[in-house]
Amino acid sequence: MSEASSPDQRIDELRRVISEHDYRYHVLDQPTVADAEYDRLLRELLALETEHPELASADSPTRTVGARADTGFAQVEHELPMLSLANAFEQVDQDDDDLRFAELADFVRRVERSLGVDTPEFSAEPKLDGLAISLRYEDGRFVRGATRGDGSTGEDVSANLRTVRAIPLRLRGDDWPAVLEVRGEIYMRREDFLAFNAGALERGERTLANPRNGAAGSLRQLDPAVSASRPLAFYAYGVGVVRAGELPERHSQTLLKLREWGLPICPEVAVANGLDGVIAYYRHIGGKRDALPYDIDGVVFKVDRYRQQETLGFVARAPRWALAQKFPAQEEMTRLHAIDIRIGRTGAATPTARLEPVHVAGVTVTNATLHNADQIARLDVRIGDTVIVRRAGDVIPEVVQVVLEQRPPGTEPWRMPERCPVCQSQLVRPEGEAVWRCSGGLYCPAQGKEALFHFASRRAMDIDGLGERLIDQMVELELVRTPADLYALTVADLLEMKRRADERDGTTPETVRQGRVASKWAENLVAAIDATRPARLARFLFALGILQIGEETAKSLARAFGRFQDIASADAVLLLSAPEVGPKVAASVATFFAQAHNREVIDALFQRGLHLVDEGAPDPSFVQALDTGQLLVNAKRVARSDGGELFRGVGEESLKALAAGADDLTGLLCVDVEALANATGVSSSRIDIVRAELAADSPWQQRLLAAQAQVQALRERLPTDDAAAALPLAGQTVVLTGTLASMGRDQARERLEALGAKVARSVSKKTRFVVAGEAAGSKLARATELGVDVLDEAALLELLARHG
DNA sequence: ATACCTCGAGTTCG
DNA sequence: CTCGAGGTAT
């Protein structure tokens, strides 16, 4: 590169070199210069062009941004319409390939029959999730680019397309047709999309919803400078109008030609033979879908030979020689019609989006959770919005984002209603919590129903046949209000209820019209309820639906106390010492049993024959830890969580030392301060504080004395012989994942728990081992990652057998 | 105080 | 499965 060259020579040379680098980067995917060097060349060219405006050129690789379009885009009629492809969907839940790919198989068979060919050849390529465009080249120069529009008329977005580096402004070589229309897809690489959004977030600008929207939105910018700032990419996948004889005989060869001319072609394109070939290709691309640097929504198959394409022709507007085989979509856009409030068992008010039905990942989605009011505010979801719905990870649909461009005018931010939609009670949000709750409690039918449903559910009392519909009817016809009412039901009650429900709904079942009465279901239900009368303590505790008490905590309480009555009457100060129980949980339990209406329901249950079959002795280590010192410590924690303060300035160590020095509470109240101070090393001023707060008829004195009596009662119930052999898996945490052939997960869990193991839900480094069945997923991966032992089903069975 | 680790609770569709 | 929050270990 000579220093002496004139500006126009240097400009020519730079343009040539930069174009070559663009080609190597975008088409060959083999860059030969570092980004910095490329940028330097580009800057030099830009400087020269600015300095010598007379040497400017529309197809300079600087892609100097064109003028802003004020009035929108000109309409462009496509000389040859841009086709839409027939879509085929994989039938999920089908093992047989012929059924899974029924539409694809039909397509291939139709092609075979029409052509009289045995194994037709298809050009196969991924279907990029972007925006289809058409580029027009005249004498090798880019003259115009347009969106697909409705297929026959699109919008002229030439100025924006000129800023896309992957689109050549001049074709390479010299054997191109005088007029060439290239069809292809504008898209955004995932990586570029993420980087762009990260940058936008930093600059406080609006982020793009997803790569597809990013590509489409960027092209429709009136100001090309905005397009230029977006990381757009392009792949060509076909041609529009060309004169006969100017192209090869096959589509796949045309793509190679386009590549020679400098147009980027997706490297995944291939030729597939017959049905087996196209299915294999679909699988191949599906398998590397996540590894591809861009989003795709399927693959496209086109009959490769143009001659054969002509024979097949068109149906309506879709070619009979091409088919798009779609992957199950992971994200879709749809309209949000309304936001409903659901009231859960605990009164939690959960907003739910009611959506225009849309296919996502193989199912039709009509509802999606919005979690809570904060989430709605964060997304700024409004009624009437177009939203993007995703089935994340597994199954549960969620609203990911609002498409602001499509927001109808006149919308307002959504607000949580003031009253419960079911019982009209005030909705309140406890301080520091994210959820709003209906304050109606059991008065609220929604909460009552949910409480009943929970009571009857499989993991609680497991009342077979008592489902949501039946509970709805029972509550609405005022047959049942609380779980206790279930145990008073008779077959006659149920039949009467059914009759009234049918009457109310105006439905008369076939059996009634025939003058018969179907009563089997009612007999079964009464029997199912009766079967739950002998109940297990932990399940019953869980079934009561105490806030914060799930299965695990219920088990922990059951094990620690051994007897229902001792839990129901326990002070929070005792509860706090049970494993996994802290101040919040302890308060929740104590409050529940302090409520008169809860006690009434429980009494009624016992009166109607419910009894606990597995009550036993309390857990020795739990009871032993509950000495006077621990009671004082617990009292201090309980007081603090109530927002108060007890034994201010006296630490836990000091409290324990004092209790130890004074034997018990009574001793602590009577003993000589000086002597105690000497014996324990706790300052007499601290002892005074403790004693002042435990003064006669102070509430805490009453309470702690009662608590001490409760502990004493537990002590008396401790097992006399300590021969209770240690369980083989005591203290070990294990995790189950995947499907076991020989037993259900619940059964495996019970058997492991019977050996003393704790069966947790997630894997951590504290997990002793993971049992991995068939189709184990992320938990197995995590176990491997953390180096946790993994047992297969055979090893589990062996372990269970070894320990009886 | 902080960093895990678990649990509780709510969730959709067929 | 995910989120939030409670509990415990450090």
PDB file of N, CA and C in Angstrom, chain A residues 302-384:
ATOM      1  N   LYS A 302     -37.161 -28.566   0.653  1.00  0.00           N
ATOM      2  CA  LYS A 302     -37.620 -28.178  -0.684  1.00  0.00           C
ATOM      3  C   LYS A 302     -37.162 -29.248  -1.663  1.00  0.00           C
ATOM      4  N   VAL A 303     -38.058 -29.643  -2.551  1.00  0.00           N
ATOM      5  CA  VAL A 303     -37.646 -30.561  -3.613  1.00  0.00           C
ATOM      6  C   VAL A 303     -36.479 -29.917  -4.346  1.00  0.00           C
ATOM      7  N   ASP A 304     -35.398 -30.652  -4.507  1.00  0.00           N
ATOM      8  CA  ASP A 304     -34.158 -30.007  -4.938  1.00  0.00           C
ATOM      9  C   ASP A 304     -34.156 -29.608  -6.411  1.00  0.00           C
ATOM     10  N   ARG A 305     -34.705 -30.462  -7.269  1.00  0.00           N
ATOM     11  CA  ARG A 305     -34.625 -30.171  -8.707  1.00  0.00           C
ATOM     12  C   ARG A 305     -35.735 -29.209  -9.126  1.00  0.00           C
ATOM     13  N   TYR A 306     -35.337 -28.147  -9.825  1.00  0.00           N
ATOM     14  CA  TYR A 306     -36.313 -27.146 -10.259  1.00  0.00           C
ATOM     15  C   TYR A 306     -37.353 -27.750 -11.194  1.00  0.00           C
ATOM     16  N   ARG A 307     -36.880 -28.674 -12.057  1.00  0.00           N
ATOM     17  CA  ARG A 307     -37.791 -29.317 -12.980  1.00  0.00           C
ATOM     18  C   ARG A 307     -38.929 -30.000 -12.215  1.00  0.00           C
ATOM     19  N   GLN A 308     -38.551 -30.685 -11.138  1.00  0.00           N
ATOM     20  CA  GLN A 308     -39.551 -31.385 -10.328  1.00  0.00           C
ATOM     21  C   GLN A 308     -40.454 -30.395  -9.591  1.00  0.00           C
ATOM     22  N   GLN A 309     -39.866 -29.273  -9.159  1.00  0.00           N
ATOM     23  CA  GLN A 309     -40.683 -28.243  -8.500  1.00  0.00           C
ATOM     24  C   GLN A 309     -41.789 -27.778  -9.443  1.00  0.00           C
ATOM     25  N   GLU A 310     -41.414 -27.564 -10.700  1.00  0.00           N
ATOM     26  CA  GLU A 310     -42.410 -27.093 -11.671  1.00  0.00           C
ATOM     27  C   GLU A 310     -43.527 -28.107 -11.854  1.00  0.00           C
ATOM     28  N   THR A 311     -43.151 -29.373 -11.895  1.00  0.00           N
ATOM     29  CA  THR A 311     -44.161 -30.425 -12.053  1.00  0.00           C
ATOM     30  C   THR A 311     -45.159 -30.390 -10.906  1.00  0.00           C
ATOM     31  N   LEU A 312     -44.645 -30.180  -9.720  1.00  0.00           N
ATOM     32  CA  LEU A 312     -45.511 -30.225  -8.541  1.00  0.00           C
ATOM     33  C   LEU A 312     -46.416 -29.005  -8.445  1.00  0.00           C
ATOM     34  N   GLY A 313     -45.884 -27.852  -8.768  1.00  0.00           N
ATOM     35  CA  GLY A 313     -46.687 -26.638  -8.792  1.00  0.00           C
ATOM     36  C   GLY A 313     -47.171 -26.166  -7.437  1.00  0.00           C
ATOM     37  N   PHE A 314     -48.328 -25.484  -7.439  1.00  0.00           N
ATOM     38  CA  PHE A 314     -48.805 -24.814  -6.235  1.00  0.00           C
ATOM     39  C   PHE A 314     -50.215 -25.231  -5.871  1.00  0.00           C
ATOM     40  N   VAL A 315     -50.506 -25.163  -4.600  1.00  0.00           N
ATOM     41  CA  VAL A 315     -51.882 -25.236  -4.147  1.00  0.00           C
ATOM     42  C   VAL A 315     -52.151 -23.914  -3.451  1.00  0.00           C
ATOM     43  N   ALA A 316     -53.204 -23.219  -3.895  1.00  0.00           N
ATOM     44  CA  ALA A 316     -53.470 -21.886  -3.375  1.00  0.00           C
ATOM     45  C   ALA A 316     -52.173 -21.080  -3.478  1.00  0.00           C
ATOM     46  N   ARG A 317     -51.617 -20.622  -2.345  1.00  0.00           N
ATOM     47  CA  ARG A 317     -50.408 -19.819  -2.440  1.00  0.00           C
ATOM     48  C   ARG A 317     -49.170 -20.552  -1.977  1.00  0.00           C
ATOM     49  N   ALA A 318     -49.353 -21.794  -1.537  1.00  0.00           N
ATOM     50  CA  ALA A 318     -48.204 -22.511  -1.011  1.00  0.00           C
ATOM     51  C   ALA A 318     -47.688 -23.519  -2.017  1.00  0.00           C
ATOM     52  N   PRO A 319     -46.377 -23.575  -2.182  1.00  0.00           N
ATOM     53  CA  PRO A 319     -45.813 -24.545  -3.130  1.00  0.00           C
ATOM     54  C   PRO A 319     -46.034 -25.965  -2.639  1.00  0.00           C
ATOM     55  N   ARG A 320     -46.288 -26.872  -3.571  1.00  0.00           N
ATOM     56  CA  ARG A 320     -46.444 -28.269  -3.175  1.00  0.00           C
ATOM     57  C   ARG A 320     -45.102 -28.964  -3.064  1.00  0.00           C
ATOM     58  N   TRP A 321     -44.033 -28.205  -3.367  1.00  0.00           N
ATOM     59  CA  TRP A 321     -42.704 -28.837  -3.346  1.00  0.00           C
ATOM     60  C   TRP A 321     -41.890 -28.455  -2.111  1.00  0.00           C
ATOM     61  N   ALA A 322     -42.531 -27.742  -1.172  1.00  0.00           N
ATOM     62  CA  ALA A 322     -41.762 -27.350   0.020  1.00  0.00           C
ATOM     63  C   ALA A 322     -42.621 -27.498   1.264  1.00  0.00           C
ATOM     64  N   LEU A 323     -41.979 -27.756   2.371  1.00  0.00           N
ATOM     65  CA  LEU A 323     -42.683 -27.914   3.645  1.00  0.00           C
ATOM     66  C   LEU A 323     -41.784 -27.441   4.779  1.00  0.00           C
ATOM     67  N   ALA A 324     -42.405 -26.731   5.715  1.00  0.00           N
ATOM     68  CA  ALA A 324     -41.661 -26.354   6.919  1.00  0.00           C
ATOM     69  C   ALA A 324     -42.067 -27.297   8.041  1.00  0.00           C
ATOM     70  N   GLN A 325     -41.126 -28.068   8.525  1.00  0.00           N
ATOM     71  CA  GLN A 325     -41.399 -28.947   9.668  1.00  0.00           C
ATOM     72  C   GLN A 325     -40.999 -28.192  10.929  1.00  0.00           C
ATOM     73  N   LYS A 326     -42.020 -27.857  11.746  1.00  0.00           N
ATOM     74  CA  LYS A 326     -41.746 -26.966  12.887  1.00  0.00           C
ATOM     75  C   LYS A 326     -41.395 -27.753  14.142  1.00  0.00           C
ATOM     76  N   PHE A 327     -40.504 -27.177  14.912  1.00  0.00           N
ATOM     77  CA  PHE A 327     -40.272 -27.695  16.256  1.00  0.00           C
ATOM     78  C   PHE A 327     -41.415 -27.205  17.133  1.00  0.00           C
ATOM     79  N   PRO A 328     -41.680 -27.936  18.204  1.00  0.00           N
ATOM     80  CA  PRO A 328     -42.635 -27.382  19.159  1.00  0.00           C
ATOM     81  C   PRO A 328     -42.098 -26.026  19.649  1.00  0.00           C
ATOM     82  N   ALA A 329     -42.904 -24.987  19.543  1.00  0.00           N
ATOM     83  CA  ALA A 329     -42.429 -23.642  19.877  1.00  0.00           C
ATOM     84  C   ALA A 329     -42.154 -23.527  21.367  1.00  0.00           C
ATOM     85  N   GLN A 330     -41.189 -22.759  21.730  1.00  0.00           N
ATOM     86  CA  GLN A 330     -40.883 -22.550  23.142  1.00  0.00           C
ATOM     87  C   GLN A 330     -41.427 -21.214  23.635  1.00  0.00           C
ATOM     88  N   GLU A 331     -41.576 -20.308  22.700  1.00  0.00           N
ATOM     89  CA  GLU A 331     -42.109 -18.990  23.051  1.00  0.00           C
ATOM     90  C   GLU A 331     -43.109 -18.568  21.985  1.00  0.00           C
ATOM     91  N   GLU A 332     -44.192 -17.976  22.398  1.00  0.00           N
ATOM     92  CA  GLU A 332     -45.148 -17.481  21.421  1.00  0.00           C
ATOM     93  C   GLU A 332     -45.696 -16.141  21.890  1.00  0.00           C
ATOM     94  N   MET A 333     -46.212 -15.389  20.940  1.00  0.00           N
ATOM     95  CA  MET A 333     -46.869 -14.133  21.284  1.00  0.00           C
ATOM     96  C   MET A 333     -48.375 -14.354  21.286  1.00  0.00           C
ATOM     97  N   THR A 334     -49.053 -13.692  22.189  1.00  0.00           N
ATOM     98  CA  THR A 334     -50.506 -13.790  22.197  1.00  0.00           C
ATOM     99  C   THR A 334     -51.095 -12.598  22.947  1.00  0.00           C
ATOM    100  N   ARG A 335     -52.416 -12.485  22.855  1.00  0.00           N
ATOM    101  CA  ARG A 335     -53.084 -11.362  23.506  1.00  0.00           C
ATOM    102  C   ARG A 335     -53.507 -11.726  24.918  1.00  0.00           C
ATOM    103  N   LEU A 336     -53.389 -10.756  25.812  1.00  0.00           N
ATOM    104  CA  LEU A 336     -53.826 -10.945  27.188  1.00  0.00           C
ATOM    105  C   LEU A 336     -55.191 -10.295  27.341  1.00  0.00           C
ATOM    106  N   HIS A 337     -56.199 -11.098  27.582  1.00  0.00           N
ATOM    107  CA  HIS A 337     -57.564 -10.577  27.649  1.00  0.00           C
ATOM    108  C   HIS A 337     -57.908 -10.000  29.012  1.00  0.00           C
ATOM    109  N   ALA A 338     -57.431 -10.667  30.058  1.00  0.00           N
ATOM    110  CA  ALA A 338     -57.833 -10.240  31.396  1.00  0.00           C
ATOM    111  C   ALA A 338     -56.841 -10.749  32.421  1.00  0.00           C
ATOM    112  N   ILE A 339     -56.882 -10.145  33.576  1.00  0.00           N
ATOM    113  CA  ILE A 339     -56.074 -10.627  34.694  1.00  0.00           C
ATOM    114  C   ILE A 339     -57.040 -11.003  35.811  1.00  0.00           C
ATOM    115  N   ASP A 340     -57.122 -12.298  36.094  1.00  0.00           N
ATOM    116  CA  ASP A 340     -58.008 -12.777  37.152  1.00  0.00           C
ATOM    117  C   ASP A 340     -57.220 -12.970  38.439  1.00  0.00           C
ATOM    118  N   ILE A 341     -57.937 -12.914  39.551  1.00  0.00           N
ATOM    119  CA  ILE A 341     -57.306 -13.170  40.840  1.00  0.00           C
ATOM    120  C   ILE A 341     -57.781 -14.516  41.364  1.00  0.00           C
ATOM    121  N   ARG A 342     -56.838 -15.370  41.712  1.00  0.00           N
ATOM    122  CA  ARG A 342     -57.178 -16.635  42.354  1.00  0.00           C
ATOM    123  C   ARG A 342     -56.803 -16.555  43.820  1.00  0.00           C
ATOM    124  N   ILE A 343     -57.677 -17.096  44.670  1.00  0.00           N
ATOM    125  CA  ILE A 343     -57.398 -17.079  46.103  1.00  0.00           C
ATOM    126  C   ILE A 343     -57.005 -18.488  46.534  1.00  0.00           C
ATOM    127  N   GLY A 344     -55.827 -18.626  47.089  1.00  0.00           N
ATOM    128  CA  GLY A 344     -55.322 -19.941  47.489  1.00  0.00           C
ATOM    129  C   GLY A 344     -55.733 -20.309  48.907  1.00  0.00           C
ATOM    130  N   ARG A 345     -55.284 -21.449  49.349  1.00  0.00           N
ATOM    131  CA  ARG A 345     -55.617 -21.973  50.666  1.00  0.00           C
ATOM    132  C   ARG A 345     -55.253 -20.997  51.780  1.00  0.00           C
ATOM    133  N   THR A 346     -54.153 -20.311  51.621  1.00  0.00           N
ATOM    134  CA  THR A 346     -53.687 -19.401  52.658  1.00  0.00           C
ATOM    135  C   THR A 346     -54.240 -18.002  52.455  1.00  0.00           C
ATOM    136  N   GLY A 347     -55.095 -17.840  51.454  1.00  0.00           N
ATOM    137  CA  GLY A 347     -55.641 -16.529  51.164  1.00  0.00           C
ATOM    138  C   GLY A 347     -54.790 -15.718  50.189  1.00  0.00           C
ATOM    139  N   ALA A 348     -53.662 -16.290  49.791  1.00  0.00           N
ATOM    140  CA  ALA A 348     -52.780 -15.578  48.864  1.00  0.00           C
ATOM    141  C   ALA A 348     -53.535 -15.270  47.569  1.00  0.00           C
ATOM    142  N   ALA A 349     -53.488 -14.008  47.161  1.00  0.00           N
ATOM    143  CA  ALA A 349     -54.170 -13.590  45.939  1.00  0.00           C
ATOM    144  C   ALA A 349     -53.166 -13.613  44.794  1.00  0.00           C
ATOM    145  N   THR A 350     -53.338 -14.581  43.888  1.00  0.00           N
ATOM    146  CA  THR A 350     -52.399 -14.728  42.784  1.00  0.00           C
ATOM    147  C   THR A 350     -53.034 -14.263  41.491  1.00  0.00           C
ATOM    148  N   PRO A 351     -52.451 -13.259  40.836  1.00  0.00           N
ATOM    149  CA  PRO A 351     -52.986 -12.823  39.546  1.00  0.00           C
ATOM    150  C   PRO A 351     -52.652 -13.833  38.447  1.00  0.00           C
ATOM    151  N   THR A 352     -53.634 -14.128  37.625  1.00  0.00           N
ATOM    152  CA  THR A 352     -53.471 -15.084  36.530  1.00  0.00           C
ATOM    153  C   THR A 352     -53.845 -14.400  35.220  1.00  0.00           C
ATOM    154  N   ALA A 353     -53.034 -14.600  34.215  1.00  0.00           N
ATOM    155  CA  ALA A 353     -53.310 -14.006  32.910  1.00  0.00           C
ATOM    156  C   ALA A 353     -54.240 -14.909  32.123  1.00  0.00           C
ATOM    157  N   ARG A 354     -55.322 -14.366  31.617  1.00  0.00           N
ATOM    158  CA  ARG A 354     -56.204 -15.091  30.702  1.00  0.00           C
ATOM    159  C   ARG A 354     -55.790 -14.713  29.293  1.00  0.00           C
ATOM    160  N   LEU A 355     -55.394 -15.720  28.524  1.00  0.00           N
ATOM    161  CA  LEU A 355     -54.771 -15.448  27.239  1.00  0.00           C
ATOM    162  C   LEU A 355     -55.603 -15.961  26.081  1.00  0.00           C
ATOM    163  N   GLU A 356     -55.408 -15.336  24.935  1.00  0.00           N
ATOM    164  CA  GLU A 356     -55.902 -15.908  23.694  1.00  0.00           C
ATOM    165  C   GLU A 356     -55.162 -17.232  23.515  1.00  0.00           C
ATOM    166  N   PRO A 357     -55.886 -18.348  23.348  1.00  0.00           N
ATOM    167  CA  PRO A 357     -55.207 -19.649  23.296  1.00  0.00           C
ATOM    168  C   PRO A 357     -54.090 -19.667  22.260  1.00  0.00           C
ATOM    169  N   VAL A 358     -52.971 -20.249  22.627  1.00  0.00           N
ATOM    170  CA  VAL A 358     -51.823 -20.254  21.729  1.00  0.00           C
ATOM    171  C   VAL A 358     -51.032 -21.541  21.978  1.00  0.00           C
ATOM    172  N   HIS A 359     -50.466 -22.093  20.913  1.00  0.00           N
ATOM    173  CA  HIS A 359     -49.671 -23.314  21.037  1.00  0.00           C
ATOM    174  C   HIS A 359     -48.276 -22.988  21.503  1.00  0.00           C
ATOM    175  N   VAL A 360     -47.880 -23.547  22.621  1.00  0.00           N
ATOM    176  CA  VAL A 360     -46.507 -23.390  23.082  1.00  0.00           C
ATOM    177  C   VAL A 360     -46.001 -24.758  23.524  1.00  0.00           C
ATOM    178  N   ALA A 361     -44.896 -25.159  22.929  1.00  0.00           N
ATOM    179  CA  ALA A 361     -44.246 -26.417  23.307  1.00  0.00           C
ATOM    180  C   ALA A 361     -45.247 -27.563  23.381  1.00  0.00           C
ATOM    181  N   GLY A 362     -46.103 -27.669  22.373  1.00  0.00           N
ATOM    182  CA  GLY A 362     -46.929 -28.851  22.260  1.00  0.00           C
ATOM    183  C   GLY A 362     -48.279 -28.808  22.950  1.00  0.00           C
ATOM    184  N   VAL A 363     -48.572 -27.749  23.704  1.00  0.00           N
ATOM    185  CA  VAL A 363     -49.889 -27.683  24.328  1.00  0.00           C
ATOM    186  C   VAL A 363     -50.505 -26.312  24.082  1.00  0.00           C
ATOM    187  N   THR A 364     -51.811 -26.246  24.242  1.00  0.00           N
ATOM    188  CA  THR A 364     -52.498 -24.975  24.099  1.00  0.00           C
ATOM    189  C   THR A 364     -52.529 -24.274  25.439  1.00  0.00           C
ATOM    190  N   VAL A 365     -51.998 -23.093  25.475  1.00  0.00           N
ATOM    191  CA  VAL A 365     -51.923 -22.343  26.718  1.00  0.00           C
ATOM    192  C   VAL A 365     -53.006 -21.268  26.724  1.00  0.00           C
ATOM    193  N   THR A 366     -53.811 -21.245  27.785  1.00  0.00           N
ATOM    194  CA  THR A 366     -54.820 -20.196  27.909  1.00  0.00           C
ATOM    195  C   THR A 366     -54.646 -19.399  29.192  1.00  0.00           C
ATOM    196  N   ASN A 367     -53.942 -19.975  30.150  1.00  0.00           N
ATOM    197  CA  ASN A 367     -53.680 -19.271  31.406  1.00  0.00           C
ATOM    198  C   ASN A 367     -52.183 -19.272  31.668  1.00  0.00           C
ATOM    199  N   ALA A 368     -51.742 -18.245  32.335  1.00  0.00           N
ATOM    200  CA  ALA A 368     -50.344 -18.219  32.747  1.00  0.00           C
ATOM    201  C   ALA A 368     -50.258 -17.440  34.046  1.00  0.00           C
ATOM    202  N   THR A 369     -49.426 -17.907  34.934  1.00  0.00           N
ATOM    203  CA  THR A 369     -49.318 -17.219  36.215  1.00  0.00           C
ATOM    204  C   THR A 369     -48.545 -15.905  36.056  1.00  0.00           C
ATOM    205  N   LEU A 370     -48.952 -14.941  36.837  1.00  0.00           N
ATOM    206  CA  LEU A 370     -48.203 -13.680  36.872  1.00  0.00           C
ATOM    207  C   LEU A 370     -47.556 -13.511  38.245  1.00  0.00           C
ATOM    208  N   HIS A 371     -47.591 -14.593  39.044  1.00  0.00           N
ATOM    209  CA  HIS A 371     -46.936 -14.640  40.351  1.00  0.00           C
ATOM    210  C   HIS A 371     -47.522 -13.676  41.373  1.00  0.00           C
ATOM    211  N   ASN A 372     -47.245 -12.413  41.238  1.00  0.00           N
ATOM    212  CA  ASN A 372     -47.764 -11.459  42.227  1.00  0.00           C
ATOM    213  C   ASN A 372     -47.768 -10.058  41.640  1.00  0.00           C
ATOM    214  N   ALA A 373     -48.255  -9.128  42.433  1.00  0.00           N
ATOM    215  CA  ALA A 373     -48.412  -7.760  41.933  1.00  0.00           C
ATOM    216  C   ALA A 373     -47.073  -7.145  41.529  1.00  0.00           C
ATOM    217  N   ASP A 374     -46.020  -7.485  42.274  1.00  0.00           N
ATOM    218  CA  ASP A 374     -44.703  -6.933  41.948  1.00  0.00           C
ATOM    219  C   ASP A 374     -44.271  -7.344  40.553  1.00  0.00           C
ATOM    220  N   GLN A 375     -44.528  -8.624  40.256  1.00  0.00           N
ATOM    221  CA  GLN A 375     -44.155  -9.147  38.945  1.00  0.00           C
ATOM    222  C   GLN A 375     -44.892  -8.400  37.834  1.00  0.00           C
ATOM    223  N   ILE A 376     -46.176  -8.124  38.058  1.00  0.00           N
ATOM    224  CA  ILE A 376     -46.955  -7.405  37.058  1.00  0.00           C
ATOM    225  C   ILE A 376     -46.406  -6.001  36.873  1.00  0.00           C
ATOM    226  N   ALA A 377     -46.057  -5.388  37.983  1.00  0.00           N
ATOM    227  CA  ALA A 377     -45.516  -4.038  37.907  1.00  0.00           C
ATOM    228  C   ALA A 377     -44.167  -4.045  37.178  1.00  0.00           C
ATOM    229  N   ARG A 378     -43.366  -5.069  37.450  1.00  0.00           N
ATOM    230  CA  ARG A 378     -42.045  -5.165  36.838  1.00  0.00           C
ATOM    231  C   ARG A 378     -42.192  -5.306  35.325  1.00  0.00           C
ATOM    232  N   LEU A 379     -43.125  -6.150  34.898  1.00  0.00           N
ATOM    233  CA  LEU A 379     -43.324  -6.354  33.469  1.00  0.00           C
ATOM    234  C   LEU A 379     -44.179  -5.253  32.857  1.00  0.00           C
ATOM    235  N   ASP A 380     -44.886  -4.522  33.711  1.00  0.00           N
ATOM    236  CA  ASP A 380     -45.876  -3.546  33.267  1.00  0.00           C
ATOM    237  C   ASP A 380     -46.883  -4.186  32.320  1.00  0.00           C
ATOM    238  N   VAL A 381     -47.434  -5.300  32.733  1.00  0.00           N
ATOM    239  CA  VAL A 381     -48.447  -5.984  31.928  1.00  0.00           C
ATOM    240  C   VAL A 381     -49.772  -5.248  32.069  1.00  0.00           C
ATOM    241  N   ARG A 382     -50.425  -4.994  30.945  1.00  0.00           N
ATOM    242  CA  ARG A 382     -51.737  -4.346  30.998  1.00  0.00           C
ATOM    243  C   ARG A 382     -52.744  -5.165  30.198  1.00  0.00           C
ATOM    244  N   ILE A 383     -53.996  -5.003  30.557  1.00  0.00           N
ATOM    245  CA  ILE A 383     -55.042  -5.740  29.856  1.00  0.00           C
ATOM    246  C   ILE A 383     -55.097  -5.265  28.406  1.00  0.00           C
ATOM    247  N   GLY A 384     -55.117  -6.202  27.484  1.00  0.00           N
ATOM    248  CA  GLY A 384     -55.119  -5.865  26.065  1.00  0.00           C
ATOM    249  C   GLY A 384     -53.740  -5.940  25.435  1.00  0.00           C
TER     250      GLY A 384
END
